[in-house]
PDB file of C-alpha atoms in Angstrom:
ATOM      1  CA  UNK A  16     155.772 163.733 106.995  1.00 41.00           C
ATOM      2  CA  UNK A  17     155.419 159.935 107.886  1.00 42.00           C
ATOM      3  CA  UNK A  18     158.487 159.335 105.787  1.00 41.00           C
ATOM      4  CA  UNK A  19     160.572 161.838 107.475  1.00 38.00           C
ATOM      5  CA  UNK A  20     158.981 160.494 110.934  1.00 39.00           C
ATOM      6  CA  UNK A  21     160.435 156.612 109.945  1.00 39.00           C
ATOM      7  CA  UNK A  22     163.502 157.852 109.087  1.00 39.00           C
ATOM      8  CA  UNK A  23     163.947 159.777 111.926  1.00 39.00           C
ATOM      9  CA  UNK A  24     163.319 156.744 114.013  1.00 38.00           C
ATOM     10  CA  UNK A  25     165.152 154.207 112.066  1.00 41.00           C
ATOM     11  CA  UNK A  26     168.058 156.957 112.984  1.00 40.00           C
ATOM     12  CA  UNK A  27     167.145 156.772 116.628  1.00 39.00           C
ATOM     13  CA  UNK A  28     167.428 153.310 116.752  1.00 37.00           C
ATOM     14  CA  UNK A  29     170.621 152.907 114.851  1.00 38.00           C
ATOM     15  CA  UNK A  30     172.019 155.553 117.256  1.00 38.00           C
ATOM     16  CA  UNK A  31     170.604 153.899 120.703  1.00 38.00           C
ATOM     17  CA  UNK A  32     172.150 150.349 119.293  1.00 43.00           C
ATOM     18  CA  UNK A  33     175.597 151.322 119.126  1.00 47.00           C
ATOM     19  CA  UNK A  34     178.636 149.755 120.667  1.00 56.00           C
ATOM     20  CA  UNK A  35     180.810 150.941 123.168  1.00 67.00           C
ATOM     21  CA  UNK A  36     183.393 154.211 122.193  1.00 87.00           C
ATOM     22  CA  UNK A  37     186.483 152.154 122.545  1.00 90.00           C
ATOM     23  CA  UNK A  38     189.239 154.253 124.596  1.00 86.00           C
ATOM     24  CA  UNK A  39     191.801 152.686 121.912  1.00 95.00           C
ATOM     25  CA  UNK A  40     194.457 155.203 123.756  1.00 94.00           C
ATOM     26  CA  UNK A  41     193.858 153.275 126.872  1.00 93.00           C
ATOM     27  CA  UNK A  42     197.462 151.504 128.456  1.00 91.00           C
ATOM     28  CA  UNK A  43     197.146 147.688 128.896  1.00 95.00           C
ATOM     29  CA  UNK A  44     197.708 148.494 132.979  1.00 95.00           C
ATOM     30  CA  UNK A  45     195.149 150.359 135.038  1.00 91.00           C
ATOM     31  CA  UNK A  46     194.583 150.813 138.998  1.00 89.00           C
ATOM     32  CA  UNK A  47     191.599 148.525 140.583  1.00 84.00           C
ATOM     33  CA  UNK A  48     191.402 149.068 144.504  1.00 79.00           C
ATOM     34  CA  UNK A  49     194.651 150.872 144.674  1.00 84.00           C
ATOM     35  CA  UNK A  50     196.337 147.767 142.571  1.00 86.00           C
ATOM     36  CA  UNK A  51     198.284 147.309 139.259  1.00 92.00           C
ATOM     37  CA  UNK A  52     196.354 145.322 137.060  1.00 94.00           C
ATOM     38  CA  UNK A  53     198.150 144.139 133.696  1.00 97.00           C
ATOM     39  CA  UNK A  54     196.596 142.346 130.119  1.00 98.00           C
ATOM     40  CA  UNK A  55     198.267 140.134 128.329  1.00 98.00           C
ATOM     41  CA  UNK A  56     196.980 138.861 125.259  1.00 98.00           C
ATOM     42  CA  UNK A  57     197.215 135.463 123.402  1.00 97.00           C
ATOM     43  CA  UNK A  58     195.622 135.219 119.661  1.00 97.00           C
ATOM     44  CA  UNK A  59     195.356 132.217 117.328  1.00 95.00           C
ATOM     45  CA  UNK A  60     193.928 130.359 114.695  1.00 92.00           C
ATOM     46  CA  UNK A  61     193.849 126.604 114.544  1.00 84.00           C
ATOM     47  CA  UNK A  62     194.742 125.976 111.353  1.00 80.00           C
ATOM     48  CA  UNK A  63     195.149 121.743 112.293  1.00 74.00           C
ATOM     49  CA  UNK A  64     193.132 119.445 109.466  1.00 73.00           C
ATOM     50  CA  UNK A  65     190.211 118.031 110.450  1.00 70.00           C
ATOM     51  CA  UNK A  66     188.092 115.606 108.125  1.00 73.00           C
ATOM     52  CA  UNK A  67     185.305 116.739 106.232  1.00 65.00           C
ATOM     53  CA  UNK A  68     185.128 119.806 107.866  1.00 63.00           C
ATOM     54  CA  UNK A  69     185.985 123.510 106.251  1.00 61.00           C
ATOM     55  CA  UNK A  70     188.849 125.064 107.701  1.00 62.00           C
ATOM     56  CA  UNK A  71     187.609 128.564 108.405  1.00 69.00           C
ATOM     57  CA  UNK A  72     188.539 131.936 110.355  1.00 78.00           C
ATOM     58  CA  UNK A  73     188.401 131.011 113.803  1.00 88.00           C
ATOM     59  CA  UNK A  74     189.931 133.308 116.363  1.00 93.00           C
ATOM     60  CA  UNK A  75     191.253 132.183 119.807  1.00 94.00           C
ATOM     61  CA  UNK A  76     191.802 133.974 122.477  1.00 97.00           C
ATOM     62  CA  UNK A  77     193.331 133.927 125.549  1.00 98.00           C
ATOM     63  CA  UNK A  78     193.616 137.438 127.619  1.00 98.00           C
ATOM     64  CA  UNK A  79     195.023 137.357 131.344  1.00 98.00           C
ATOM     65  CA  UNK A  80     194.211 139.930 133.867  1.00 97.00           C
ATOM     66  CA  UNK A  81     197.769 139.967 136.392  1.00 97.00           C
ATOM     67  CA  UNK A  82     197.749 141.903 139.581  1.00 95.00           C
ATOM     68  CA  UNK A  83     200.254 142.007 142.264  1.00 91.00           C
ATOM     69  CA  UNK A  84     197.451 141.954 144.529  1.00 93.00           C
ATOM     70  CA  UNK A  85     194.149 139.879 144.821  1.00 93.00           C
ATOM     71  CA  UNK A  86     191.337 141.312 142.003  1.00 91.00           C
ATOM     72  CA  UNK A  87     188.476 142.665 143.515  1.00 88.00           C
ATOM     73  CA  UNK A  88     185.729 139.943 143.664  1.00 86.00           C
ATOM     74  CA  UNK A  89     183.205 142.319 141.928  1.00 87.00           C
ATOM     75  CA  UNK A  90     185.379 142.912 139.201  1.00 90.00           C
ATOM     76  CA  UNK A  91     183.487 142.402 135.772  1.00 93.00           C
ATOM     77  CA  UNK A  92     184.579 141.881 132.235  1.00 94.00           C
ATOM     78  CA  UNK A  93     181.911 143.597 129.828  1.00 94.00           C
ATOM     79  CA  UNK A  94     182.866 143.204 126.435  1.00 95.00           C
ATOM     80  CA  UNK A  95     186.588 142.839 124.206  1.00 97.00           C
ATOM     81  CA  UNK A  96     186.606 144.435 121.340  1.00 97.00           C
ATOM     82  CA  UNK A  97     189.417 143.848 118.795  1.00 97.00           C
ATOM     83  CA  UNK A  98     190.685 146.504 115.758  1.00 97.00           C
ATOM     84  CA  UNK A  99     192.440 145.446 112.831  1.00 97.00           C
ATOM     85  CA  UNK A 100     193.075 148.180 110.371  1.00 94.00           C
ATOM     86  CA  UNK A 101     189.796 150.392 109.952  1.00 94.00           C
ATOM     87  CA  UNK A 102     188.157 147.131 111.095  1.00 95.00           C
ATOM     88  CA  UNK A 103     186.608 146.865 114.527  1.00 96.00           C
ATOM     89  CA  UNK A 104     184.628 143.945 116.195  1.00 95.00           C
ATOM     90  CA  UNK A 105     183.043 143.538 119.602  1.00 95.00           C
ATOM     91  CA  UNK A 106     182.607 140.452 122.069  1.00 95.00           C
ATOM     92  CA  UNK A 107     179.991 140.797 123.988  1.00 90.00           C
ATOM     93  CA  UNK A 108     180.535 139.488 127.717  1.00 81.00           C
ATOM     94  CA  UNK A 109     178.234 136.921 127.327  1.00 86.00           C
ATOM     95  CA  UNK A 110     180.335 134.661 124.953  1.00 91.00           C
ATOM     96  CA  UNK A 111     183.488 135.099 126.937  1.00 96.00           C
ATOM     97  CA  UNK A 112     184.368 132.381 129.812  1.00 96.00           C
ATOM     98  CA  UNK A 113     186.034 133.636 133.129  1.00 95.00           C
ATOM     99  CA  UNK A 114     188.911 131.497 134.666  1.00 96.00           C
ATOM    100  CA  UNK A 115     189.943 131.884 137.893  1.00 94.00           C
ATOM    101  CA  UNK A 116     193.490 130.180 137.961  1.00 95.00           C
ATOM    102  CA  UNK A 117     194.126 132.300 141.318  1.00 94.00           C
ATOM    103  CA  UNK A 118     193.284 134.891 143.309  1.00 94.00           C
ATOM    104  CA  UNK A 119     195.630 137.555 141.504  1.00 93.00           C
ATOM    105  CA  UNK A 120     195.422 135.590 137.843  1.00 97.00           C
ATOM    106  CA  UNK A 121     192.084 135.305 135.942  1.00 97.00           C
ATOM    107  CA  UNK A 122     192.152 134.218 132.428  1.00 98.00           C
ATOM    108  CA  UNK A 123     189.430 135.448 129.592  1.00 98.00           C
ATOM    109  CA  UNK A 124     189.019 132.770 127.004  1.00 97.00           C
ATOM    110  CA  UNK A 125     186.441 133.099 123.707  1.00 96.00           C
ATOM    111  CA  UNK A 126     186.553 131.811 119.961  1.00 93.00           C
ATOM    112  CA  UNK A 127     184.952 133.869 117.926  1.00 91.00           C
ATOM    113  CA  UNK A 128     184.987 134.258 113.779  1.00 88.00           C
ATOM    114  CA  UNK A 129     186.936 136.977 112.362  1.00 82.00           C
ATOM    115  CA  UNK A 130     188.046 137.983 109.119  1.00 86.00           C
ATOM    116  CA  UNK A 131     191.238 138.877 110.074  1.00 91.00           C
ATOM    117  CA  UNK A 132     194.602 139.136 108.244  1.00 93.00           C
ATOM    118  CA  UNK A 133     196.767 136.626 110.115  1.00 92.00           C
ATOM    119  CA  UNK A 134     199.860 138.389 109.092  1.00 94.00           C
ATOM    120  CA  UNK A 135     198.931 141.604 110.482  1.00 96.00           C
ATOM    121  CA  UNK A 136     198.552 142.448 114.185  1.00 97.00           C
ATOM    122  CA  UNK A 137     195.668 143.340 115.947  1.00 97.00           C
ATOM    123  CA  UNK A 138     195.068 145.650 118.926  1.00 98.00           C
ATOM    124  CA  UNK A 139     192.724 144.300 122.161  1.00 98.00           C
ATOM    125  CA  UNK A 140     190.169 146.076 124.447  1.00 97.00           C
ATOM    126  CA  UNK A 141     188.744 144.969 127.191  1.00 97.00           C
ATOM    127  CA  UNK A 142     186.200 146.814 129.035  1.00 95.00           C
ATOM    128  CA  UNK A 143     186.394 146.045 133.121  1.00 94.00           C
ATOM    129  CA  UNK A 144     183.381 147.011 135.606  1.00 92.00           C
ATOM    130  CA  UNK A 145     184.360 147.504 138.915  1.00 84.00           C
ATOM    131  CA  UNK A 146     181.266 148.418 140.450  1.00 82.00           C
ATOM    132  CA  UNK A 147     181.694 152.204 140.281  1.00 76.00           C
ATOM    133  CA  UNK A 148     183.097 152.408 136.827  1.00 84.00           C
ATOM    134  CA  UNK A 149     183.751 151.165 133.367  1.00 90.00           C
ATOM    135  CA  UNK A 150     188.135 151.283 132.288  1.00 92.00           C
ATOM    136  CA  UNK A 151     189.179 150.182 129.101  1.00 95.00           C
ATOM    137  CA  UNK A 152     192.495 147.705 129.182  1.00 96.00           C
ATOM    138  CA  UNK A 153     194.184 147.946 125.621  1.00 97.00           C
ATOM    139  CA  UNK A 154     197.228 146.132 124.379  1.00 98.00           C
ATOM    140  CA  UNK A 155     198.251 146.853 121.569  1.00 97.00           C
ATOM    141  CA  UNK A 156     200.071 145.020 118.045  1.00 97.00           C
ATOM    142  CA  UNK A 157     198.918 141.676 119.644  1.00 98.00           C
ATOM    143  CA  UNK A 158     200.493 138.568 117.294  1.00 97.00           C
ATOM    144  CA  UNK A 159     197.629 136.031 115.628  1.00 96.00           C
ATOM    145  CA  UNK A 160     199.812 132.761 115.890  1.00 95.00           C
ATOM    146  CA  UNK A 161     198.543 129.955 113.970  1.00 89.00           C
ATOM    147  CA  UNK A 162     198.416 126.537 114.919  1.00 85.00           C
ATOM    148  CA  UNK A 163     198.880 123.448 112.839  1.00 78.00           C
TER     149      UNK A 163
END
């Protein structure tokens, strides 16, 4: 009974701890306070040499929220999650930096390590809060350039 008990909440856990459902059928332009708002994504990896260091998997990123109108001040990026195959990894909103560049252009910026197949393209999510509720933006067979 006290194994079945653990395992049950081991289960419970797991479950509670899971990330975000995705809506990976999502557009990459919603409606935000009766305006058009648009993602476009930028991927790389710097693949420049650097001394005595280990050239690994880095992933930039550069995603820009465009509107025709200003973006609602209480607008909120949660999370970007990116999908690769059967692969699927999640930002949390935490590591990502907001830029302002203006009122109706706001840039999302991480780097983040990925094991991902330069070659192949990826699809983007990102998960906007506007106070009321959550919309996923999704573009998708995004480019990884690399950079030497």
């Amino acid at each position: 009974m006290k194994k079945f008990a653990a395992i049950s909440l081991g289960i419970a856990l797991l479950a509670g701890c899971s990330s975000p459902q995705v809506g990976w059928e999502q557009d990459n332009q919603i409606m935000v306070a009766q305006n058009s708002v648009e993602l476009k994504s930028n991927l790389w990896l710097n693949k420049m040499p650097t001394i005595g260091e280990v050239q690994d998997q880095t992933l930039h990123g550069a995603l820009y929220l465009e509107s025709n109108a200003a973006l609602p001040a209480e607008l909120m990026v949660q999370s970007i999650a990116i999908r690769q195959g059967d692969e699927e990894w999640l930002i949390d909103g935490d590591l990502l930096e907001l830029r302002t560049h203006s009122e109706n252009h706001w840039e999302i910026a991480f780097v983040w390590q990925f094991s991902v197949d330069p070659d192949q393209p990826v699809d983007v999510a990102v998960m906007l809060n506007n106070g009321e509720h959550e919309e996923w933006l999704v573009e998708k067979s995004v480019a990884i350039d690399q950079v030497y």
